[in-house]
PDB file of C-alpha atoms in Angstrom:
ATOM      1  CA  MET S   1       0.000   0.000   0.000  1.00 68.00           C
ATOM      2  CA  MET S   2       1.280   3.443  -0.972  1.00 84.00           C
ATOM      3  CA  GLY S   3       2.075   5.957   1.725  1.00 95.00           C
ATOM      4  CA  LYS S   4       1.229   9.644   1.733  1.00 97.00           C
ATOM      5  CA  VAL S   5       3.449  12.656   1.146  1.00 98.00           C
ATOM      6  CA  PHE S   6       2.972  15.866   3.130  1.00 98.00           C
ATOM      7  CA  ILE S   7       4.553  19.041   1.743  1.00 98.00           C
ATOM      8  CA  VAL S   8       5.043  20.968   4.986  1.00 98.00           C
ATOM      9  CA  GLY S   9       6.029  24.550   5.744  1.00 98.00           C
ATOM     10  CA  ALA S  10       8.350  24.865   8.746  1.00 97.00           C
ATOM     11  CA  GLY S  11       7.983  28.632   9.111  1.00 97.00           C
ATOM     12  CA  PRO S  12      10.528  31.453   8.775  1.00 96.00           C
ATOM     13  CA  GLY S  13      13.283  30.394  11.193  1.00 95.00           C
ATOM     14  CA  ASP S  14      12.060  30.612  14.772  1.00 96.00           C
ATOM     15  CA  PRO S  15      11.111  26.978  15.549  1.00 96.00           C
ATOM     16  CA  GLU S  16       8.176  28.151  17.680  1.00 96.00           C
ATOM     17  CA  LEU S  17       6.510  29.618  14.589  1.00 97.00           C
ATOM     18  CA  ILE S  18       5.769  26.214  13.087  1.00 97.00           C
ATOM     19  CA  THR S  19       2.065  25.295  13.014  1.00 97.00           C
ATOM     20  CA  LEU S  20       0.680  22.648  15.361  1.00 98.00           C
ATOM     21  CA  LYS S  21      -0.338  20.441  12.428  1.00 98.00           C
ATOM     22  CA  ALA S  22       3.146  20.594  10.950  1.00 98.00           C
ATOM     23  CA  TYR S  23       4.768  19.791  14.296  1.00 97.00           C
ATOM     24  CA  ASN S  24       2.499  16.784  14.840  1.00 97.00           C
ATOM     25  CA  LEU S  25       3.354  15.445  11.382  1.00 97.00           C
ATOM     26  CA  ILE S  26       7.064  15.718  12.108  1.00 97.00           C
ATOM     27  CA  LYS S  27       6.599  13.576  15.219  1.00 96.00           C
ATOM     28  CA  LYS S  28       4.583  10.939  13.324  1.00 96.00           C
ATOM     29  CA  ALA S  29       6.651  10.817  10.136  1.00 97.00           C
ATOM     30  CA  ASN S  30       8.583   7.768   8.951  1.00 97.00           C
ATOM     31  CA  VAL S  31      10.789   9.877   6.661  1.00 98.00           C
ATOM     32  CA  ILE S  32      11.582  13.601   6.737  1.00 98.00           C
ATOM     33  CA  ILE S  33      13.198  15.174   3.686  1.00 97.00           C
ATOM     34  CA  TYR S  34      14.269  18.653   4.750  1.00 97.00           C
ATOM     35  CA  ASP S  35      15.803  21.867   3.418  1.00 94.00           C
ATOM     36  CA  ARG S  36      18.677  24.121   4.452  1.00 91.00           C
ATOM     37  CA  LEU S  37      16.466  26.707   6.190  1.00 91.00           C
ATOM     38  CA  VAL S  38      14.566  24.298   8.431  1.00 95.00           C
ATOM     39  CA  PRO S  39      15.349  25.004  12.132  1.00 93.00           C
ATOM     40  CA  LYS S  40      17.541  22.144  13.330  1.00 92.00           C
ATOM     41  CA  THR S  41      15.880  22.057  16.752  1.00 94.00           C
ATOM     42  CA  LEU S  42      12.687  20.813  15.106  1.00 95.00           C
ATOM     43  CA  LEU S  43      14.488  17.615  14.166  1.00 95.00           C
ATOM     44  CA  GLU S  44      15.953  16.815  17.578  1.00 94.00           C
ATOM     45  CA  ASN S  45      14.807  13.534  19.201  1.00 91.00           C
ATOM     46  CA  ILE S  46      12.981  12.505  16.033  1.00 92.00           C
ATOM     47  CA  THR S  47      12.797   8.787  15.199  1.00 92.00           C
ATOM     48  CA  ALA S  48      12.121   9.271  11.486  1.00 96.00           C
ATOM     49  CA  GLU S  49      14.730   8.764   8.786  1.00 97.00           C
ATOM     50  CA  LEU S  50      16.216  12.224   8.118  1.00 97.00           C
ATOM     51  CA  ILE S  51      17.370  13.125   4.611  1.00 96.00           C
ATOM     52  CA  TYR S  52      18.973  16.519   3.979  1.00 95.00           C
ATOM     53  CA  VAL S  53      18.415  18.007   0.527  1.00 93.00           C
ATOM     54  CA  GLY S  54      19.455  21.628   1.012  1.00 85.00           C
ATOM     55  CA  LYS S  55      20.083  23.303  -2.318  1.00 69.00           C
ATOM     56  CA  GLU S  56      21.371  26.595  -3.623  1.00 63.00           C
ATOM     57  CA  VAL S  57      19.565  28.929  -6.020  1.00 57.00           C
ATOM     58  CA  GLY S  58      18.891  27.399  -9.404  1.00 53.00           C
ATOM     59  CA  ASP S  59      19.982  23.838  -8.625  1.00 57.00           C
ATOM     60  CA  SER S  60      17.401  22.114 -10.842  1.00 54.00           C
ATOM     61  CA  LYS S  61      19.303  18.814 -10.928  1.00 63.00           C
ATOM     62  CA  LEU S  62      18.832  18.358  -7.192  1.00 87.00           C
ATOM     63  CA  GLN S  63      15.163  19.254  -7.573  1.00 89.00           C
ATOM     64  CA  ASP S  64      14.681  16.316  -9.932  1.00 92.00           C
ATOM     65  CA  TYR S  65      16.341  14.068  -7.361  1.00 94.00           C
ATOM     66  CA  ILE S  66      14.026  15.355  -4.610  1.00 95.00           C
ATOM     67  CA  ASN S  67      10.945  14.663  -6.736  1.00 96.00           C
ATOM     68  CA  GLU S  68      12.042  11.089  -7.362  1.00 96.00           C
ATOM     69  CA  LEU S  69      13.034  10.598  -3.711  1.00 97.00           C
ATOM     70  CA  LEU S  70       9.557  11.579  -2.508  1.00 97.00           C
ATOM     71  CA  VAL S  71       7.957   8.949  -4.718  1.00 97.00           C
ATOM     72  CA  GLU S  72      10.510   6.295  -3.806  1.00 96.00           C
ATOM     73  CA  LYS S  73      10.088   6.808  -0.055  1.00 97.00           C
ATOM     74  CA  ALA S  74       6.284   6.942  -0.248  1.00 97.00           C
ATOM     75  CA  LYS S  75       6.245   3.481  -1.825  1.00 95.00           C
ATOM     76  CA  THR S  76       7.671   1.906   1.333  1.00 93.00           C
ATOM     77  CA  ASN S  77       6.679   4.332   4.131  1.00 90.00           C
ATOM     78  CA  SER S  78       3.280   5.456   5.366  1.00 93.00           C
ATOM     79  CA  ILE S  79       4.099   9.109   6.186  1.00 97.00           C
ATOM     80  CA  VAL S  80       6.706  11.053   4.224  1.00 98.00           C
ATOM     81  CA  VAL S  81       7.197  14.685   5.228  1.00 98.00           C
ATOM     82  CA  ARG S  82       8.835  17.113   2.836  1.00 98.00           C
ATOM     83  CA  LEU S  83       9.850  19.880   5.241  1.00 98.00           C
ATOM     84  CA  LYS S  84      10.545  23.286   3.735  1.00 97.00           C
ATOM     85  CA  GLY S  85      11.389  26.671   5.233  1.00 95.00           C
ATOM     86  CA  GLY S  86       8.634  29.281   5.233  1.00 96.00           C
ATOM     87  CA  ASP S  87       5.553  28.331   3.227  1.00 97.00           C
ATOM     88  CA  PRO S  88       5.975  25.609   0.575  1.00 97.00           C
ATOM     89  CA  TYR S  89       3.898  27.468  -2.016  1.00 97.00           C
ATOM     90  CA  VAL S  90       5.660  30.841  -1.670  1.00 96.00           C
ATOM     91  CA  PHE S  91       8.666  30.453  -3.979  1.00 93.00           C
ATOM     92  CA  GLY S  92       9.229  27.052  -2.402  1.00 91.00           C
ATOM     93  CA  ARG S  93       8.536  24.800  -5.414  1.00 93.00           C
ATOM     94  CA  GLY S  94       6.175  22.810  -3.221  1.00 96.00           C
ATOM     95  CA  GLU S  95       3.572  22.807  -5.966  1.00 97.00           C
ATOM     96  CA  GLU S  96       6.055  21.184  -8.390  1.00 96.00           C
ATOM     97  CA  GLU S  97       6.812  18.437  -5.905  1.00 97.00           C
ATOM     98  CA  CYS S  98       3.154  17.835  -5.127  1.00 98.00           C
ATOM     99  CA  ILE S  99       2.244  17.595  -8.831  1.00 98.00           C
ATOM    100  CA  TYR S 100       5.063  15.093  -9.393  1.00 98.00           C
ATOM    101  CA  VAL S 101       3.937  12.949  -6.458  1.00 98.00           C
ATOM    102  CA  LEU S 102       0.288  13.003  -7.547  1.00 98.00           C
ATOM    103  CA  SER S 103       1.244  12.101 -11.113  1.00 97.00           C
ATOM    104  CA  HIS S 104       2.692   8.854  -9.748  1.00 97.00           C
ATOM    105  CA  GLY S 105      -0.550   7.866  -8.062  1.00 96.00           C
ATOM    106  CA  ILE S 106       0.539   8.846  -4.547  1.00 97.00           C
ATOM    107  CA  GLU S 107      -1.595  10.967  -2.247  1.00 97.00           C
ATOM    108  CA  CYS S 108      -0.129  14.360  -1.409  1.00 98.00           C
ATOM    109  CA  GLU S 109      -1.239  17.104   0.995  1.00 98.00           C
ATOM    110  CA  VAL S 110       0.192  20.572   1.544  1.00 98.00           C
ATOM    111  CA  VAL S 111       0.477  22.000   5.061  1.00 98.00           C
ATOM    112  CA  PRO S 112       0.946  25.785   4.870  1.00 98.00           C
ATOM    113  CA  GLY S 113       3.653  27.496   6.881  1.00 98.00           C
ATOM    114  CA  VAL S 114       4.211  31.033   8.140  1.00 97.00           C
ATOM    115  CA  SER S 115       5.840  32.842   5.225  1.00 97.00           C
ATOM    116  CA  SER S 116       9.121  34.639   5.815  1.00 96.00           C
ATOM    117  CA  ALA S 117       7.885  37.375   3.469  1.00 97.00           C
ATOM    118  CA  ILE S 118       5.545  38.629   6.204  1.00 97.00           C
ATOM    119  CA  ALA S 119       6.998  37.216   9.432  1.00 97.00           C
ATOM    120  CA  VAL S 120      10.586  38.402   8.983  1.00 98.00           C
ATOM    121  CA  PRO S 121       9.677  42.076   8.520  1.00 98.00           C
ATOM    122  CA  ALA S 122       7.280  41.803  11.483  1.00 97.00           C
ATOM    123  CA  TYR S 123      10.072  40.484  13.726  1.00 95.00           C
ATOM    124  CA  ALA S 124      12.163  43.459  12.624  1.00 96.00           C
ATOM    125  CA  GLY S 125       9.454  45.932  13.638  1.00 96.00           C
ATOM    126  CA  ILE S 126       8.208  46.471  10.072  1.00 97.00           C
ATOM    127  CA  PRO S 127       4.562  45.811   9.135  1.00 97.00           C
ATOM    128  CA  VAL S 128       4.116  45.098   5.427  1.00 97.00           C
ATOM    129  CA  THR S 129       1.029  47.354   5.270  1.00 97.00           C
ATOM    130  CA  SER S 130      -0.019  50.312   7.400  1.00 96.00           C
ATOM    131  CA  ARG S 131      -2.509  53.165   7.261  1.00 94.00           C
ATOM    132  CA  LEU S 132       0.076  55.256   9.127  1.00 94.00           C
ATOM    133  CA  THR S 133       2.225  55.368   5.975  1.00 93.00           C
ATOM    134  CA  ASN S 134      -0.512  54.986   3.345  1.00 83.00           C
ATOM    135  CA  SER S 135       0.928  51.564   2.483  1.00 91.00           C
ATOM    136  CA  SER S 136      -2.209  49.728   1.405  1.00 93.00           C
ATOM    137  CA  SER S 137      -0.569  46.911  -0.550  1.00 96.00           C
ATOM    138  CA  PHE S 138       2.525  44.749  -0.663  1.00 97.00           C
ATOM    139  CA  THR S 139       4.240  42.790  -3.419  1.00 97.00           C
ATOM    140  CA  VAL S 140       6.531  39.800  -2.916  1.00 97.00           C
ATOM    141  CA  ILE S 141       9.114  38.970  -5.591  1.00 96.00           C
ATOM    142  CA  THR S 142      12.415  37.121  -5.947  1.00 95.00           C
ATOM    143  CA  GLY S 143      15.648  38.624  -7.226  1.00 93.00           C
ATOM    144  CA  THR S 144      15.763  36.341 -10.239  1.00 90.00           C
ATOM    145  CA  ARG S 145      13.260  34.595 -12.494  1.00 87.00           C
ATOM    146  CA  ALA S 146      12.910  30.823 -12.920  1.00 80.00           C
ATOM    147  CA  ASP S 147      15.606  30.915 -15.649  1.00 82.00           C
ATOM    148  CA  ASN S 148      18.007  32.572 -13.150  1.00 84.00           C
ATOM    149  CA  LYS S 149      18.018  35.865 -15.052  1.00 90.00           C
ATOM    150  CA  ILE S 150      17.605  39.082 -13.118  1.00 93.00           C
ATOM    151  CA  ILE S 151      14.040  40.328 -12.851  1.00 92.00           C
ATOM    152  CA  ASP S 152      13.035  43.184 -15.153  1.00 91.00           C
ATOM    153  CA  VAL S 153      11.088  46.366 -14.432  1.00 93.00           C
ATOM    154  CA  SER S 154       7.734  44.703 -15.157  1.00 92.00           C
ATOM    155  CA  TYR S 155       8.031  42.927 -11.790  1.00 92.00           C
ATOM    156  CA  ILE S 156       8.443  46.149  -9.803  1.00 95.00           C
ATOM    157  CA  PRO S 157       5.339  48.054  -8.626  1.00 94.00           C
ATOM    158  CA  ARG S 158       5.716  51.818  -8.456  1.00 94.00           C
ATOM    159  CA  GLU S 159       3.878  52.084  -5.141  1.00 94.00           C
ATOM    160  CA  GLY S 160       3.274  50.018  -2.025  1.00 96.00           C
ATOM    161  CA  THR S 161       5.615  47.866   0.023  1.00 98.00           C
ATOM    162  CA  LEU S 162       8.039  45.730  -1.961  1.00 98.00           C
ATOM    163  CA  ILE S 163       9.433  42.567  -0.360  1.00 98.00           C
ATOM    164  CA  ILE S 164      12.305  40.820  -2.119  1.00 98.00           C
ATOM    165  CA  LEU S 165      13.378  37.273  -1.344  1.00 96.00           C
ATOM    166  CA  MET S 166      16.569  35.638  -2.634  1.00 94.00           C
ATOM    167  CA  GLY S 167      18.055  38.857  -3.975  1.00 95.00           C
ATOM    168  CA  ILE S 168      21.361  39.175  -2.137  1.00 96.00           C
ATOM    169  CA  HIS S 169      23.371  37.165  -4.697  1.00 94.00           C
ATOM    170  CA  VAL S 170      22.420  39.659  -7.459  1.00 95.00           C
ATOM    171  CA  ILE S 171      22.250  42.790  -5.322  1.00 96.00           C
ATOM    172  CA  GLU S 172      24.097  45.194  -7.645  1.00 96.00           C
ATOM    173  CA  GLN S 173      22.018  44.271 -10.694  1.00 96.00           C
ATOM    174  CA  LEU S 174      18.875  44.277  -8.585  1.00 96.00           C
ATOM    175  CA  GLU S 175      19.600  47.776  -7.303  1.00 97.00           C
ATOM    176  CA  LYS S 176      19.775  49.119 -10.869  1.00 96.00           C
ATOM    177  CA  VAL S 177      16.403  47.595 -11.725  1.00 96.00           C
ATOM    178  CA  LEU S 178      14.793  48.966  -8.559  1.00 97.00           C
ATOM    179  CA  LEU S 179      16.171  52.469  -9.079  1.00 97.00           C
ATOM    180  CA  SER S 180      14.728  52.569 -12.588  1.00 96.00           C
ATOM    181  CA  VAL S 181      11.228  52.349 -11.079  1.00 96.00           C
ATOM    182  CA  ARG S 182      11.271  53.395  -7.412  1.00 97.00           C
ATOM    183  CA  ASP S 183      12.416  56.601  -5.738  1.00 96.00           C
ATOM    184  CA  TYR S 184      16.124  56.843  -4.914  1.00 96.00           C
ATOM    185  CA  ASP S 185      15.397  58.062  -1.391  1.00 97.00           C
ATOM    186  CA  GLU S 186      12.837  55.416  -0.455  1.00 97.00           C
ATOM    187  CA  TYR S 187      13.435  53.673   2.823  1.00 97.00           C
ATOM    188  CA  VAL S 188      14.896  50.191   2.688  1.00 98.00           C
ATOM    189  CA  ALA S 189      15.612  47.463   5.229  1.00 98.00           C
ATOM    190  CA  ILE S 190      17.784  44.380   4.826  1.00 98.00           C
ATOM    191  CA  ILE S 191      17.001  41.614   7.306  1.00 98.00           C
ATOM    192  CA  GLU S 192      19.461  38.735   7.639  1.00 98.00           C
ATOM    193  CA  ASN S 193      18.543  35.471   9.417  1.00 97.00           C
ATOM    194  CA  GLY S 194      15.134  36.853  10.277  1.00 97.00           C
ATOM    195  CA  THR S 195      13.200  35.623  13.354  1.00 97.00           C
ATOM    196  CA  THR S 196      16.288  33.843  14.714  1.00 95.00           C
ATOM    197  CA  GLU S 197      18.856  34.699  17.381  1.00 94.00           C
ATOM    198  CA  LYS S 198      21.243  35.700  14.568  1.00 95.00           C
ATOM    199  CA  GLN S 199      18.876  38.279  13.086  1.00 96.00           C
ATOM    200  CA  ARG S 200      20.475  41.486  11.819  1.00 96.00           C
ATOM    201  CA  VAL S 201      18.621  44.501  10.465  1.00 97.00           C
ATOM    202  CA  ILE S 202      20.259  47.193   8.355  1.00 97.00           C
ATOM    203  CA  THR S 203      18.247  50.228   7.250  1.00 97.00           C
ATOM    204  CA  GLY S 204      18.951  53.041   4.822  1.00 98.00           C
ATOM    205  CA  ARG S 205      17.846  54.430   1.482  1.00 98.00           C
ATOM    206  CA  LEU S 206      17.296  52.579  -1.755  1.00 98.00           C
ATOM    207  CA  LYS S 207      20.123  54.419  -3.516  1.00 97.00           C
ATOM    208  CA  GLU S 208      22.622  52.794  -1.121  1.00 97.00           C
ATOM    209  CA  LEU S 209      21.159  49.270  -1.123  1.00 98.00           C
ATOM    210  CA  SER S 210      24.086  47.380  -2.653  1.00 97.00           C
ATOM    211  CA  LYS S 211      26.567  49.439  -0.624  1.00 97.00           C
ATOM    212  CA  LEU S 212      24.818  48.457   2.609  1.00 98.00           C
ATOM    213  CA  VAL S 213      24.793  44.774   1.673  1.00 97.00           C
ATOM    214  CA  ILE S 214      28.495  44.781   0.788  1.00 97.00           C
ATOM    215  CA  GLU S 215      29.680  46.907   3.728  1.00 97.00           C
ATOM    216  CA  HIS S 216      27.784  44.841   6.299  1.00 97.00           C
ATOM    217  CA  GLU S 217      28.663  41.547   4.572  1.00 97.00           C
ATOM    218  CA  ILE S 218      25.036  40.444   4.407  1.00 97.00           C
ATOM    219  CA  ARG S 219      24.601  36.768   3.537  1.00 95.00           C
ATOM    220  CA  SER S 220      21.629  34.634   2.590  1.00 93.00           C
ATOM    221  CA  PRO S 221      19.021  34.079   3.933  1.00 95.00           C
ATOM    222  CA  ALA S 222      18.095  37.737   3.848  1.00 97.00           C
ATOM    223  CA  ILE S 223      14.987  39.699   2.920  1.00 98.00           C
ATOM    224  CA  ILE S 224      14.844  43.200   1.476  1.00 98.00           C
ATOM    225  CA  VAL S 225      11.940  45.534   2.273  1.00 98.00           C
ATOM    226  CA  VAL S 226      11.394  48.710   0.249  1.00 98.00           C
ATOM    227  CA  GLY S 227       8.838  51.336   1.238  1.00 97.00           C
ATOM    228  CA  ASP S 228       7.673  53.836   3.836  1.00 96.00           C
ATOM    229  CA  VAL S 229       6.688  51.085   6.271  1.00 97.00           C
ATOM    230  CA  VAL S 230      10.393  50.769   7.107  1.00 97.00           C
ATOM    231  CA  LYS S 231      10.093  54.110   8.961  1.00 96.00           C
ATOM    232  CA  LEU S 232       7.748  52.488  11.487  1.00 96.00           C
ATOM    233  CA  ARG S 233      10.610  50.368  12.806  1.00 96.00           C
ATOM    234  CA  GLU S 234      11.721  53.393  14.845  1.00 92.00           C
ATOM    235  CA  LYS S 235       8.464  53.202  16.822  1.00 92.00           C
ATOM    236  CA  LEU S 236       7.760  49.473  16.744  1.00 92.00           C
ATOM    237  CA  TRP S 237      11.157  47.909  17.330  1.00 79.00           C
ATOM    238  CA  LYS S 238      11.080  48.665  21.075  1.00 65.00           C
ATOM    239  CA  LEU S 239       7.794  46.798  21.302  1.00 54.00           C
ATOM    240  CA  THR S 240       8.845  43.611  19.468  1.00 51.00           C
TER     241      THR S 240
END
C-alpha cells in the first residue's frame, strides 16, 4: 500500500513559529526530507529517517532528485514529510513536488507554513502594510526569475511595500532595476537570518542598497523591504 506525502512549511526560522499540524506530522513521520532553512531544533529527538536536501539557487538537478526521492520513499513508508522553510507554495517549489507525487498515483497534501515574506519584517518591527504610511498593498518577488536571469522592471510596482526574497546574490544588478522604477530616497531594510537569534537589520535608502549589503557583509538568507513602512521600525522595534 502506498504511503502519503505531506509538503510541509516549517515557518521562517524561529522553531516556535511552526504550526501545530506541521509539528504533529514531524513527530509521526517515517521519513523527513528537509531543506537548508529548516530550524535544526525541530528535528531533535525525532525517530524518522532524516534526509537533507538543502540546495542553492537554481539547482534544478537536485530538484529532480528530490521529486524522485519523494515517490521512492512513499512506496515503502506510510508518512513522508517534505519539510521546507517558510511556506511551501511561496517560492518554495512545493507545488512542483506535489504535482510530481500526484502524477505517480501517490496521495499528497500541503500543510501551509508562516511565510518569511511577512513574518521576517514583522520580527524586525516592520509591518508590510499600514494606514500610518498609506501603504495599502505589498508585493513579494524574488531577485531572479525561474531561468536565473535578473528580474526586469515589469516585476516592480511603483507604489506600495516591496518585499524581495533571494536577492542578495544579485544585489548590484537588482539595485539598478529597482532604481529605474522606485524613488532613490525610499526607505529600505535588509534583514538577515530573520526571526532567529542571529537576526540582523540594516536600514537606509534605496540608492545605497548594494553598498549596505556589501559593507555589512550580508549573507543569505536575507529579505529586502522597500517602502515607507520601514520608517515604522523606529516606533515598533522597542515593542517587538
